[in-house]
PDB file of C-alpha atoms and ligand atoms in Angstrom:
ATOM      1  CA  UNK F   3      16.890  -1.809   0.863  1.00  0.00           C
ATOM      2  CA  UNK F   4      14.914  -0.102  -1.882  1.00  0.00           C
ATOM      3  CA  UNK F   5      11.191  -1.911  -2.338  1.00  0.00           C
ATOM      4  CA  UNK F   6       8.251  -1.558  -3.134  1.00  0.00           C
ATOM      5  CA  UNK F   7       5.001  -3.369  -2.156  1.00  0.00           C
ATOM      6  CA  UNK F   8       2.522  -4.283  -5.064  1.00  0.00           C
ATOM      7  CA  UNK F   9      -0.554  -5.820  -4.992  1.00  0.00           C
ATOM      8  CA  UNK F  10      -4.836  -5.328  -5.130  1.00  0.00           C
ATOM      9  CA  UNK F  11      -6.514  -3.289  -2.534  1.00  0.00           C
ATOM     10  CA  UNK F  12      -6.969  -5.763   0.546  1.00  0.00           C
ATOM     11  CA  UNK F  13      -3.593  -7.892  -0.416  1.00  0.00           C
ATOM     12  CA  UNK F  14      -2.116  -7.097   2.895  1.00  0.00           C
ATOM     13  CA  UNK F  15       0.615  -4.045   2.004  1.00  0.00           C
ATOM     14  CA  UNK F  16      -0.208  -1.661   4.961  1.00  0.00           C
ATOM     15  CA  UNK F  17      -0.524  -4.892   7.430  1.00  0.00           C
ATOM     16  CA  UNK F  18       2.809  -6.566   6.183  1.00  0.00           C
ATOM     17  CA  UNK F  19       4.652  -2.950   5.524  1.00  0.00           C
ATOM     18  CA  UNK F  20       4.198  -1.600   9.184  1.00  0.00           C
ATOM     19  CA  UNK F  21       6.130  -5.099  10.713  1.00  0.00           C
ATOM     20  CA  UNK F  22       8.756  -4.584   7.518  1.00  0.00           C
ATOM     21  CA  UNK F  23       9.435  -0.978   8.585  1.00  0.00           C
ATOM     22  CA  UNK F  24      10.158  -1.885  12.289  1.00  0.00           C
ATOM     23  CA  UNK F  25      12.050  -5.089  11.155  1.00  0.00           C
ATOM     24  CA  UNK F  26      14.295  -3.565   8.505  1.00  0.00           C
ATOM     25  CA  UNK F  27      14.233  -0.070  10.040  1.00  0.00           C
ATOM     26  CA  UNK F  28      13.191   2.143   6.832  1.00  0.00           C
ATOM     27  CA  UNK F  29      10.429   4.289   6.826  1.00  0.00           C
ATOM     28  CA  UNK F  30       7.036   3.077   5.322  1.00  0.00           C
ATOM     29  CA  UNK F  31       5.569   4.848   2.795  1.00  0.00           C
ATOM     30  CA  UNK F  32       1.721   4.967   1.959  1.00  0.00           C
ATOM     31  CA  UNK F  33       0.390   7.328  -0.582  1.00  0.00           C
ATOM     32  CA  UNK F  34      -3.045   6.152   0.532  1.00  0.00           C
ATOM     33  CA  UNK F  35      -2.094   6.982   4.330  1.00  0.00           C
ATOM     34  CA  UNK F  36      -0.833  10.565   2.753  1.00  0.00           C
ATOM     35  CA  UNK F  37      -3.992  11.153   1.079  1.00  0.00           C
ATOM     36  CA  UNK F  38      -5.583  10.448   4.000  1.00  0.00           C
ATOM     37  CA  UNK F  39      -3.731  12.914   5.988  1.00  0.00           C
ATOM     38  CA  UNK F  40      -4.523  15.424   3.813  1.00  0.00           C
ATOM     39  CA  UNK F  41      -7.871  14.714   3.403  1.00  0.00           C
ATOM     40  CA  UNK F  42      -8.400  14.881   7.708  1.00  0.00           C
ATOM     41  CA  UNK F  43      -6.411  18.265   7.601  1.00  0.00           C
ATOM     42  CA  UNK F  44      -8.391  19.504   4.684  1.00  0.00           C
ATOM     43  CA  UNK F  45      -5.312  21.047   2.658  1.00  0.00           C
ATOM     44  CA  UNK F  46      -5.918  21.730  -0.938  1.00  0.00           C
ATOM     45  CA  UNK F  47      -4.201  18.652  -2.138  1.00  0.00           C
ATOM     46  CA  UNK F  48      -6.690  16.510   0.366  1.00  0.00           C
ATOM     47  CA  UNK F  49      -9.592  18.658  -1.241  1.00  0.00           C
ATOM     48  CA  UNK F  50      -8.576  17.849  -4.381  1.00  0.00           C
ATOM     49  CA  UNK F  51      -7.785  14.359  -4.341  1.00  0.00           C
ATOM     50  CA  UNK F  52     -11.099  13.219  -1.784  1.00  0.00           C
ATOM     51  CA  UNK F  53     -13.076  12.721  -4.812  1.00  0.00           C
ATOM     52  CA  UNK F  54     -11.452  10.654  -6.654  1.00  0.00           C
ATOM     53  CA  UNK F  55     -10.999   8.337  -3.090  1.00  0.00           C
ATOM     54  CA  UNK F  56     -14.643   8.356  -2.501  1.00  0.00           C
ATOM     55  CA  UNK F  57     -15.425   6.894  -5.797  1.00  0.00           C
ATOM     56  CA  UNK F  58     -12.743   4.517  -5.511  1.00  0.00           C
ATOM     57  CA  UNK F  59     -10.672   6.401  -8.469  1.00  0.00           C
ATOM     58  CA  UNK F  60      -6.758   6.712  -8.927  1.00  0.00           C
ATOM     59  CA  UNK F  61      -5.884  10.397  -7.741  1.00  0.00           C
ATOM     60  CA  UNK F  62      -4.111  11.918 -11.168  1.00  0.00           C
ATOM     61  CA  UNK F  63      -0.734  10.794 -11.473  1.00  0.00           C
ATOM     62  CA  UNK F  64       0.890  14.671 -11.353  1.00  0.00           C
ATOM     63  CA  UNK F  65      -0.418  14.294  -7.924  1.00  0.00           C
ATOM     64  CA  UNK F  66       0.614  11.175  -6.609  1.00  0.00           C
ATOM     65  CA  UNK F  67       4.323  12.055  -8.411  1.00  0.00           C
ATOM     66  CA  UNK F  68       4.975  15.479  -6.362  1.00  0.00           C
ATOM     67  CA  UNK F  69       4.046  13.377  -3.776  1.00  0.00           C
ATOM     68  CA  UNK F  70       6.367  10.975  -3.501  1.00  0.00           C
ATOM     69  CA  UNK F  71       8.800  13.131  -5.253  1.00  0.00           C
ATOM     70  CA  UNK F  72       9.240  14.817  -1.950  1.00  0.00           C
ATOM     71  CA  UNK F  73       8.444  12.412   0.200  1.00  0.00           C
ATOM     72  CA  UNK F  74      11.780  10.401  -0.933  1.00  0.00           C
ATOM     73  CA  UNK F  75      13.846  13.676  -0.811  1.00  0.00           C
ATOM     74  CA  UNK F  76      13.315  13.301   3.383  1.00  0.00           C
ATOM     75  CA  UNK F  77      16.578  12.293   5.103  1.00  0.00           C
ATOM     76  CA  UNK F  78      14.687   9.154   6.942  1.00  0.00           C
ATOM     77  CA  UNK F  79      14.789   7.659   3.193  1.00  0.00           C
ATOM     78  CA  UNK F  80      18.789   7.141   3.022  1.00  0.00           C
ATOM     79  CA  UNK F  81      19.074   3.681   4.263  1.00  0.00           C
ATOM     80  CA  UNK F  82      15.879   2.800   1.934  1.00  0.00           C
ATOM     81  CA  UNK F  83      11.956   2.825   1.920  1.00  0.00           C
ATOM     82  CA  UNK F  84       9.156   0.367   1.507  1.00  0.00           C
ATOM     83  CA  UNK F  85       6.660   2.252  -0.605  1.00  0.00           C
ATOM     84  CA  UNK F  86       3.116   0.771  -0.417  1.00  0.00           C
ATOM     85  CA  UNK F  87       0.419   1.938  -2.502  1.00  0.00           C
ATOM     86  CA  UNK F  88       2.519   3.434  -5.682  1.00  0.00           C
ATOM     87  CA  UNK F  89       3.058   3.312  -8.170  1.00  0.00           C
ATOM     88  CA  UNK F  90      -0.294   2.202  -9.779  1.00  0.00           C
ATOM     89  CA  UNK F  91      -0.025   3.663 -13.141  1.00  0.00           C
ATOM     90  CA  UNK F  92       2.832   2.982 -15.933  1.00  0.00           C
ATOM     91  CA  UNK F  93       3.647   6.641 -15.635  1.00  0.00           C
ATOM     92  CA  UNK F  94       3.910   6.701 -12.267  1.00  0.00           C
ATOM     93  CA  UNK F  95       6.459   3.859 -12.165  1.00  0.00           C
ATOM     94  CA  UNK F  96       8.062   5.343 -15.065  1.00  0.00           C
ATOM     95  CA  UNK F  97       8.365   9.043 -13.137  1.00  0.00           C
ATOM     96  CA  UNK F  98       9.682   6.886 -10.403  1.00  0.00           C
ATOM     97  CA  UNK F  99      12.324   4.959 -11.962  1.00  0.00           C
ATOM     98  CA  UNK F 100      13.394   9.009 -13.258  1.00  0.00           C
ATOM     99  CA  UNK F 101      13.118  10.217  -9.308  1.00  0.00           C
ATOM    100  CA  UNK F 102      15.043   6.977  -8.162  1.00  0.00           C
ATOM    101  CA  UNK F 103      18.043   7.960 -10.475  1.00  0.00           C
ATOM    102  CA  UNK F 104      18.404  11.681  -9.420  1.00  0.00           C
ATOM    103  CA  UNK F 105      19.027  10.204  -6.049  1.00  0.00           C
ATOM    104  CA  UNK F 106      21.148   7.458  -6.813  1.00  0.00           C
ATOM    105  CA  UNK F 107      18.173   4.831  -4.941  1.00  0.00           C
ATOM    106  CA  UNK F 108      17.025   2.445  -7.886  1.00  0.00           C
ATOM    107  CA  UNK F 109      14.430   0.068  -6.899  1.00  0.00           C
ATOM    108  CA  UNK F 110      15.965  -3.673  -6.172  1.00  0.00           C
ATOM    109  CA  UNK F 111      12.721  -5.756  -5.666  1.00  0.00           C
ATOM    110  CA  UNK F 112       9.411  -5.340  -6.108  1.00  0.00           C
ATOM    111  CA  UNK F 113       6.511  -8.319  -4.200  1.00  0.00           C
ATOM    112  CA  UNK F 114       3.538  -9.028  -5.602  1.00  0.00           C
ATOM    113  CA  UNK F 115       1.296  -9.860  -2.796  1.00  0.00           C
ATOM    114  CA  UNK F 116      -1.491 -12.397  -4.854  1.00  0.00           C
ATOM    115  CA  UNK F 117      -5.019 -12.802  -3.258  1.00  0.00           C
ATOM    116  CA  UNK F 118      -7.894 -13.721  -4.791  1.00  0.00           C
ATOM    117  CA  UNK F 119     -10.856 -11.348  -5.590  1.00  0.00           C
ATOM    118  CA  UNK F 120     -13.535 -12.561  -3.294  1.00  0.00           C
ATOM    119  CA  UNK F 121     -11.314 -12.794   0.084  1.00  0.00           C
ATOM    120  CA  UNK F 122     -10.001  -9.128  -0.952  1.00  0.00           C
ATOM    121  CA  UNK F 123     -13.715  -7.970  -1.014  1.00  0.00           C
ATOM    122  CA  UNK F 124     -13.907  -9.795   2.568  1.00  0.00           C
ATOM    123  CA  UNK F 125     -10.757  -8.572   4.196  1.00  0.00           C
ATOM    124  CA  UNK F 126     -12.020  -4.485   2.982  1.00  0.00           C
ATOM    125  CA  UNK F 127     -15.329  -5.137   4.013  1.00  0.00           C
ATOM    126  CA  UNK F 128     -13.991  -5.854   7.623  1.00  0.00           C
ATOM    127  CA  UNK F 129     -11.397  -3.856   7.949  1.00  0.00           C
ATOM    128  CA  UNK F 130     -11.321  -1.283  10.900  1.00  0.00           C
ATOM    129  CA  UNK F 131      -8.721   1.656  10.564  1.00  0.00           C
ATOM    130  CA  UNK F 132      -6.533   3.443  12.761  1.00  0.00           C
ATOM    131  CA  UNK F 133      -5.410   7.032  11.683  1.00  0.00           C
ATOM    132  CA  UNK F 134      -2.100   5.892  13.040  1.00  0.00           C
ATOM    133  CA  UNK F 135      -1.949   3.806   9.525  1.00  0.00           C
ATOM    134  CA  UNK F 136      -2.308  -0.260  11.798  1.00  0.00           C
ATOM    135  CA  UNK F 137      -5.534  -1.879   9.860  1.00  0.00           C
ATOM    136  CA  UNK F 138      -7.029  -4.377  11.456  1.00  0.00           C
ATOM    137  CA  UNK F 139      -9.699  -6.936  10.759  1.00  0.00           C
ATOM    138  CA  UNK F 140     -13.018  -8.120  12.821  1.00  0.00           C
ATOM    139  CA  UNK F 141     -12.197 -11.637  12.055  1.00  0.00           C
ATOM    140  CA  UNK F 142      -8.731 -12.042  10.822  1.00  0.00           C
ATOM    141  CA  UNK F 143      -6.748  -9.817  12.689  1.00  0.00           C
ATOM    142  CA  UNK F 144      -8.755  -8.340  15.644  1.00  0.00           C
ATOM    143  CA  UNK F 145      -7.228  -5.552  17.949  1.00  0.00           C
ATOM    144  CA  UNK F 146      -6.494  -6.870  21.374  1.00  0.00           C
ATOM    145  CA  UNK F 147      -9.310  -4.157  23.005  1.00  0.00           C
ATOM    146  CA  UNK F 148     -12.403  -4.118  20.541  1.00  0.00           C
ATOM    147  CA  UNK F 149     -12.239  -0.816  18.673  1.00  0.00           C
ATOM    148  CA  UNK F 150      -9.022   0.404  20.107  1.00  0.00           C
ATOM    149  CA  UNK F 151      -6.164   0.734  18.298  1.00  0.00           C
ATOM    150  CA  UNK F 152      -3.237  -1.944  20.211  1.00  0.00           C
ATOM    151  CA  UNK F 153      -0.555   0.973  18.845  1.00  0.00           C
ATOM    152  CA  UNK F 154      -1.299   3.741  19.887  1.00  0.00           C
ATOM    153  CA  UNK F 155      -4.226   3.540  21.794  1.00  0.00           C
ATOM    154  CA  UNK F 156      -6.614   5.456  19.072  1.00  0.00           C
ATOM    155  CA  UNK F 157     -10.547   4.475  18.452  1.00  0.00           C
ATOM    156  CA  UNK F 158     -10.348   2.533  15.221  1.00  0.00           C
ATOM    157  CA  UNK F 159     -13.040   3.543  12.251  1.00  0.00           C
ATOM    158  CA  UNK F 160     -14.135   1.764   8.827  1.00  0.00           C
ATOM    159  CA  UNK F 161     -12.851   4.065   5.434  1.00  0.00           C
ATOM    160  CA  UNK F 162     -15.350   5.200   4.049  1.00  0.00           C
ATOM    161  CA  UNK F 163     -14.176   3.785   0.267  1.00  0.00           C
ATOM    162  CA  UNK F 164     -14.180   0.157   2.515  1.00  0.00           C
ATOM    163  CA  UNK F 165     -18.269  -0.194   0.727  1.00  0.00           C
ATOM    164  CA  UNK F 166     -18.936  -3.204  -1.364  1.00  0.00           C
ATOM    165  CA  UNK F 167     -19.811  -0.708  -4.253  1.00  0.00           C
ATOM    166  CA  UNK F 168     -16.829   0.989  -3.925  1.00  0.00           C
ATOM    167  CA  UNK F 169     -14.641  -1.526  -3.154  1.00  0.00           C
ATOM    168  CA  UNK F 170     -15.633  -3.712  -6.247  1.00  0.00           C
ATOM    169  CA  UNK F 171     -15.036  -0.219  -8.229  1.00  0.00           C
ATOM    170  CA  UNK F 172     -11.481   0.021  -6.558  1.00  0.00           C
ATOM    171  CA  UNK F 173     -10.442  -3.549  -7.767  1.00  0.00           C
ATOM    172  CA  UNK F 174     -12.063  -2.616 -11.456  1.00  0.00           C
ATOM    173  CA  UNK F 175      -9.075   0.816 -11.339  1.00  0.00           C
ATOM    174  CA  UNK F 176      -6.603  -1.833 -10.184  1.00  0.00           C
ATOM    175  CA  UNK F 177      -7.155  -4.755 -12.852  1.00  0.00           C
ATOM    176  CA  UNK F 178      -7.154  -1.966 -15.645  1.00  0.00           C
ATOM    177  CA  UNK F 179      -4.482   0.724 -14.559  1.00  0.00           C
ATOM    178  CA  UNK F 180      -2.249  -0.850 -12.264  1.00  0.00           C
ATOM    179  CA  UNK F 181      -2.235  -4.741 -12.725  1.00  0.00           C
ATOM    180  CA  UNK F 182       0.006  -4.285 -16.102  1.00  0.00           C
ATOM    181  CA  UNK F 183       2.372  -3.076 -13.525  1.00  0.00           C
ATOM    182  CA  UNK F 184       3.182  -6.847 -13.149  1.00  0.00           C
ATOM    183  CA  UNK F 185       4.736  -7.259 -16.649  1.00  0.00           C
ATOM    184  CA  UNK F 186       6.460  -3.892 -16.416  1.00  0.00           C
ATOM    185  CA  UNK F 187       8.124  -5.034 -13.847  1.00  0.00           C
ATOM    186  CA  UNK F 188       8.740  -8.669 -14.637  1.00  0.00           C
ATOM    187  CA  UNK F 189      10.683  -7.093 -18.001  1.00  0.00           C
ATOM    188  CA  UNK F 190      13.125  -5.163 -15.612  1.00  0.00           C
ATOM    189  CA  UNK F 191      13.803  -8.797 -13.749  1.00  0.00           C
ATOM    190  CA  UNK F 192      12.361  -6.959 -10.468  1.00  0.00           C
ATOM    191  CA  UNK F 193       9.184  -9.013  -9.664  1.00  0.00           C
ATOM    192  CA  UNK F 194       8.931 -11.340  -7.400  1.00  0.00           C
ATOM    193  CA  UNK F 195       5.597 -13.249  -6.623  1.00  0.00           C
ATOM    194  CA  UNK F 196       4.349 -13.406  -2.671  1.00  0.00           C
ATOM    195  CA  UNK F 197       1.366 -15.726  -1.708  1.00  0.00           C
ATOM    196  CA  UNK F 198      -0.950 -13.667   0.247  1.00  0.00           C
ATOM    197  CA  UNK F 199      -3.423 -15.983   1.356  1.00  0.00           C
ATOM    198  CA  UNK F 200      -2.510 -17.634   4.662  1.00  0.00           C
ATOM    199  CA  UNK F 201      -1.703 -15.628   8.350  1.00  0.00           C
ATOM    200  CA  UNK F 202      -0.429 -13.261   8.582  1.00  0.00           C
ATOM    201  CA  UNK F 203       2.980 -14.165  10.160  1.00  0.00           C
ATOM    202  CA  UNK F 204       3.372 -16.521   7.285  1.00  0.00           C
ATOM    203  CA  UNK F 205       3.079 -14.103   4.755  1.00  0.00           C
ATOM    204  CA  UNK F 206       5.374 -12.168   6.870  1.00  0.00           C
ATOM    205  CA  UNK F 207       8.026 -14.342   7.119  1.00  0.00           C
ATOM    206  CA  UNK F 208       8.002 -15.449   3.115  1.00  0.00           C
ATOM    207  CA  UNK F 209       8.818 -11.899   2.315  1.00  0.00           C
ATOM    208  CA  UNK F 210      11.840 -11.680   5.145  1.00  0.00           C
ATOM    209  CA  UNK F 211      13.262 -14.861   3.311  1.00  0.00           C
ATOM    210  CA  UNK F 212      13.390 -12.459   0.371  1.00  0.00           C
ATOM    211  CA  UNK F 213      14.155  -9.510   1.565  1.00  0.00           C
ATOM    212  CA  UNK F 214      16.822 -10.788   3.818  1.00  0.00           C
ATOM    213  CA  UNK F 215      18.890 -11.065   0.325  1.00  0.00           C
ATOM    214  CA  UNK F 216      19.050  -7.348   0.232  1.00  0.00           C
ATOM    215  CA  UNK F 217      20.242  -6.464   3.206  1.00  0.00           C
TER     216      UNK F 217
HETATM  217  P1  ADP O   9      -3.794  -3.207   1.719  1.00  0.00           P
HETATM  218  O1  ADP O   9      -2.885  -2.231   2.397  1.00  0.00           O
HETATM  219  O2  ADP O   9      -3.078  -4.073   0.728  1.00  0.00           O
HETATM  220  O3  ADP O   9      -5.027  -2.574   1.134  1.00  0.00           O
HETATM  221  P2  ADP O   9      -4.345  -4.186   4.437  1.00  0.00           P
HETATM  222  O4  ADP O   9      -2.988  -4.485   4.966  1.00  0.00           O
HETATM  223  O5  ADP O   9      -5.034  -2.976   4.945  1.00  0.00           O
HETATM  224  O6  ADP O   9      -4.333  -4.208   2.832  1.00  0.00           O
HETATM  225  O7  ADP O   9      -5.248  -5.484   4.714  1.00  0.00           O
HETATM  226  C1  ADP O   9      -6.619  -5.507   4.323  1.00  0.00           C
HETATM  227  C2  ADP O   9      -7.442  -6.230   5.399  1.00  0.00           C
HETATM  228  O8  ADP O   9      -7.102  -7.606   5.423  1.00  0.00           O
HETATM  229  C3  ADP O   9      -7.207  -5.719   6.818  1.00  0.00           C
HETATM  230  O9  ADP O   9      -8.443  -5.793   7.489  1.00  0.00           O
HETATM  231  C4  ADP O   9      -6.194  -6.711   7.392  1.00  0.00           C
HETATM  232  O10 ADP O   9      -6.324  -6.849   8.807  1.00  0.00           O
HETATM  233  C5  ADP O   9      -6.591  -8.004   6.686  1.00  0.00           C
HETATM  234  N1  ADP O   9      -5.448  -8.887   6.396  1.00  0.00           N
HETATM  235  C6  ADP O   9      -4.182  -8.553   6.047  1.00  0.00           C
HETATM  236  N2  ADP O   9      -3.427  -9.651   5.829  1.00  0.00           N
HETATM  237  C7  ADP O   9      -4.231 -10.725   6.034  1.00  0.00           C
HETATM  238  C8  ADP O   9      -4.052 -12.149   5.964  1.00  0.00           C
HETATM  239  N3  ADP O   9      -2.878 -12.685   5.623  1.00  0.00           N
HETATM  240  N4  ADP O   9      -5.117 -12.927   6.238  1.00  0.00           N
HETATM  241  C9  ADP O   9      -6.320 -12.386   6.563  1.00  0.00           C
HETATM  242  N5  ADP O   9      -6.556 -11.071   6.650  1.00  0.00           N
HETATM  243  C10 ADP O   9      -5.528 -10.240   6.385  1.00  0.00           C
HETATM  244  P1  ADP O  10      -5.900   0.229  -0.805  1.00  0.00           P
HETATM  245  O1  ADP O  10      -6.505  -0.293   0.443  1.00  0.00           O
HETATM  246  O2  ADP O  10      -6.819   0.236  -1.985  1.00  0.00           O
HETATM  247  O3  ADP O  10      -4.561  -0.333  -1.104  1.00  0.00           O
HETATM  248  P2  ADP O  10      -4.832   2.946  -0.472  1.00  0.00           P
HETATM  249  O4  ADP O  10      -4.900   3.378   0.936  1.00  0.00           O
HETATM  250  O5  ADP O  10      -3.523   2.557  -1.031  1.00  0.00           O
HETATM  251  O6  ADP O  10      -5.886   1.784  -0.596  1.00  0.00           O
HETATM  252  O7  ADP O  10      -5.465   4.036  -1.419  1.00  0.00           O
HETATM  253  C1  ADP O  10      -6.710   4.636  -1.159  1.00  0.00           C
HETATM  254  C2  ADP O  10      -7.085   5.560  -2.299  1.00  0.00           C
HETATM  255  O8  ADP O  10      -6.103   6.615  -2.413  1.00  0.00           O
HETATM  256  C3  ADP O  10      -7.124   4.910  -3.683  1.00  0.00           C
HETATM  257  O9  ADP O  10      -8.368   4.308  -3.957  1.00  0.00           O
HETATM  258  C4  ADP O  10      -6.849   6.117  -4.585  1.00  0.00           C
HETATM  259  O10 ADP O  10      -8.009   6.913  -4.750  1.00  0.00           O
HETATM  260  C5  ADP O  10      -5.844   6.930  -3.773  1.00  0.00           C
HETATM  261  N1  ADP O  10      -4.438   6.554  -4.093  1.00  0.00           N
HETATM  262  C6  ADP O  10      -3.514   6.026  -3.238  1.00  0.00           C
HETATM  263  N2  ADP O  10      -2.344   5.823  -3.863  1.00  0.00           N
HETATM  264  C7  ADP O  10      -2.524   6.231  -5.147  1.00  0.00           C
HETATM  265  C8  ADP O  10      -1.707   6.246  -6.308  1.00  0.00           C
HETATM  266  N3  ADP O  10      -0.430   5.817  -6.281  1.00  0.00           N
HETATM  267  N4  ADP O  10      -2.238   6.731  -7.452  1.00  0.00           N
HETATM  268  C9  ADP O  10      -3.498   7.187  -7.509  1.00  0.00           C
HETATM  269  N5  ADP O  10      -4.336   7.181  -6.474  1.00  0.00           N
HETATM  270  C10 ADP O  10      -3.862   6.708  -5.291  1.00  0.00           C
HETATM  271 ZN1   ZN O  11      -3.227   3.532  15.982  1.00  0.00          ZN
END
């Protein structure tokens, strides 16, 4: 099962991705939860992408590309992957579609998770993180202990790109660099549109009803 999760920052990819990975059992993959990895270890490639992230930029593409270049070389990645979070930029999805064919994965389906602007800017403004990659909300999804991360136990923390400022700069990258994603991947017949709005377990079990056709 070869997919990948589009949609604006706050859409619901990491929520909905983490349940997809234990339900399907392939490994979820989220450049932003990468970059963040790197950034906490402070490795050159966290050094040199934190800037961009801070100002709510797309890291270059020749970054994001060796990235997931070798992420889908890793064995976990035979039966499939979920990516979450790329590709944002036309040559990203084009350096993809060349990766996918070296390795004999091409990409069957691709859900575009649709939520309006103004509950995005709500969902990121309450989101609380875990460095375990579960997001949570204050309101809308709350952790079972306040603060504590319900996998793994882990204080939760707010990103520090999860500002209004930044946040309204993050959907301003997305609507110019990544949005004409959409049609690139309508052409190839892979799109397929997912209503975000609505709980969680309902947006959940939508995308099951489409994914179970890849199985
Ligand atoms: P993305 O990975 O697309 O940026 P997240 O999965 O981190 O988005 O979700 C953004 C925020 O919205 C989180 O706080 C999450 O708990 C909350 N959220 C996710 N799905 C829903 C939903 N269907 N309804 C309300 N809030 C949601
Ligand atoms: P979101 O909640 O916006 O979906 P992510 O966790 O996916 O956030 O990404 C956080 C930040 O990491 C982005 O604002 C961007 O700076 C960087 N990033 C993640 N994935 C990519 C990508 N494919 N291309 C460029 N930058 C990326
Ligand atoms: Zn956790």
């Amino acid at each position: 099962m070869n997919v990948v999760l589009f949609g604006p920052p706050g859409a619901g990819k990491g929520t909905q991705a983490k349940e997809l990975a234990k339900h399907y059992q392939i490994p979820h993959i989220s450049t932003g939860d990468i970059l963040r990895a790197n950034v906490r270890d402070g490795t050159e490639l966290g050094k040199e992408a934190k800037g961009y992230m801070d100002k709510g930029e797309l890291v270059p593409d020749e970054v994001l590309i060796g990235i997931i270049k070798n992420r889908l070389a890793e064995s976990d990645c035979k039966p499939g992957y979920l990516l979450d979070g790329y590709p944002r930029t036309t040559p990203q999805a084009d350096a993809l579609s060349a990766i996918l064919e070296v390795i004999g994965m091409p990409l069957e389906v691709v859900l575009d998770i649709d939520v309006a602007d103004e509950e995005l800017v709500t969902r990121l403004c309450g989101r609380h993180m875990c460095t375990c990659g579960e997001s949570y909300h204050m309101k809308f999804n709350p952790p079972e202990k306040e603060n504590v991360c319900d996998a793994c136990g882990a204080e939760l923390y707010q990103r520090d790109d999860d500002k209004e400022d930044v946040i309204r700069q993050r959907l301003d990258s997305y609507k110019e660099k990544t949005q004409p994603l959409i049609n690139y991947y309508k052409e190839k017949g892979l799109l397929v549109d997912i209503d975000g709005t609505g709980a969680i377990d309902r947006v959940f079990s939508d995308i099951c009803n489409i994914l179970d056709q890849y199985k």
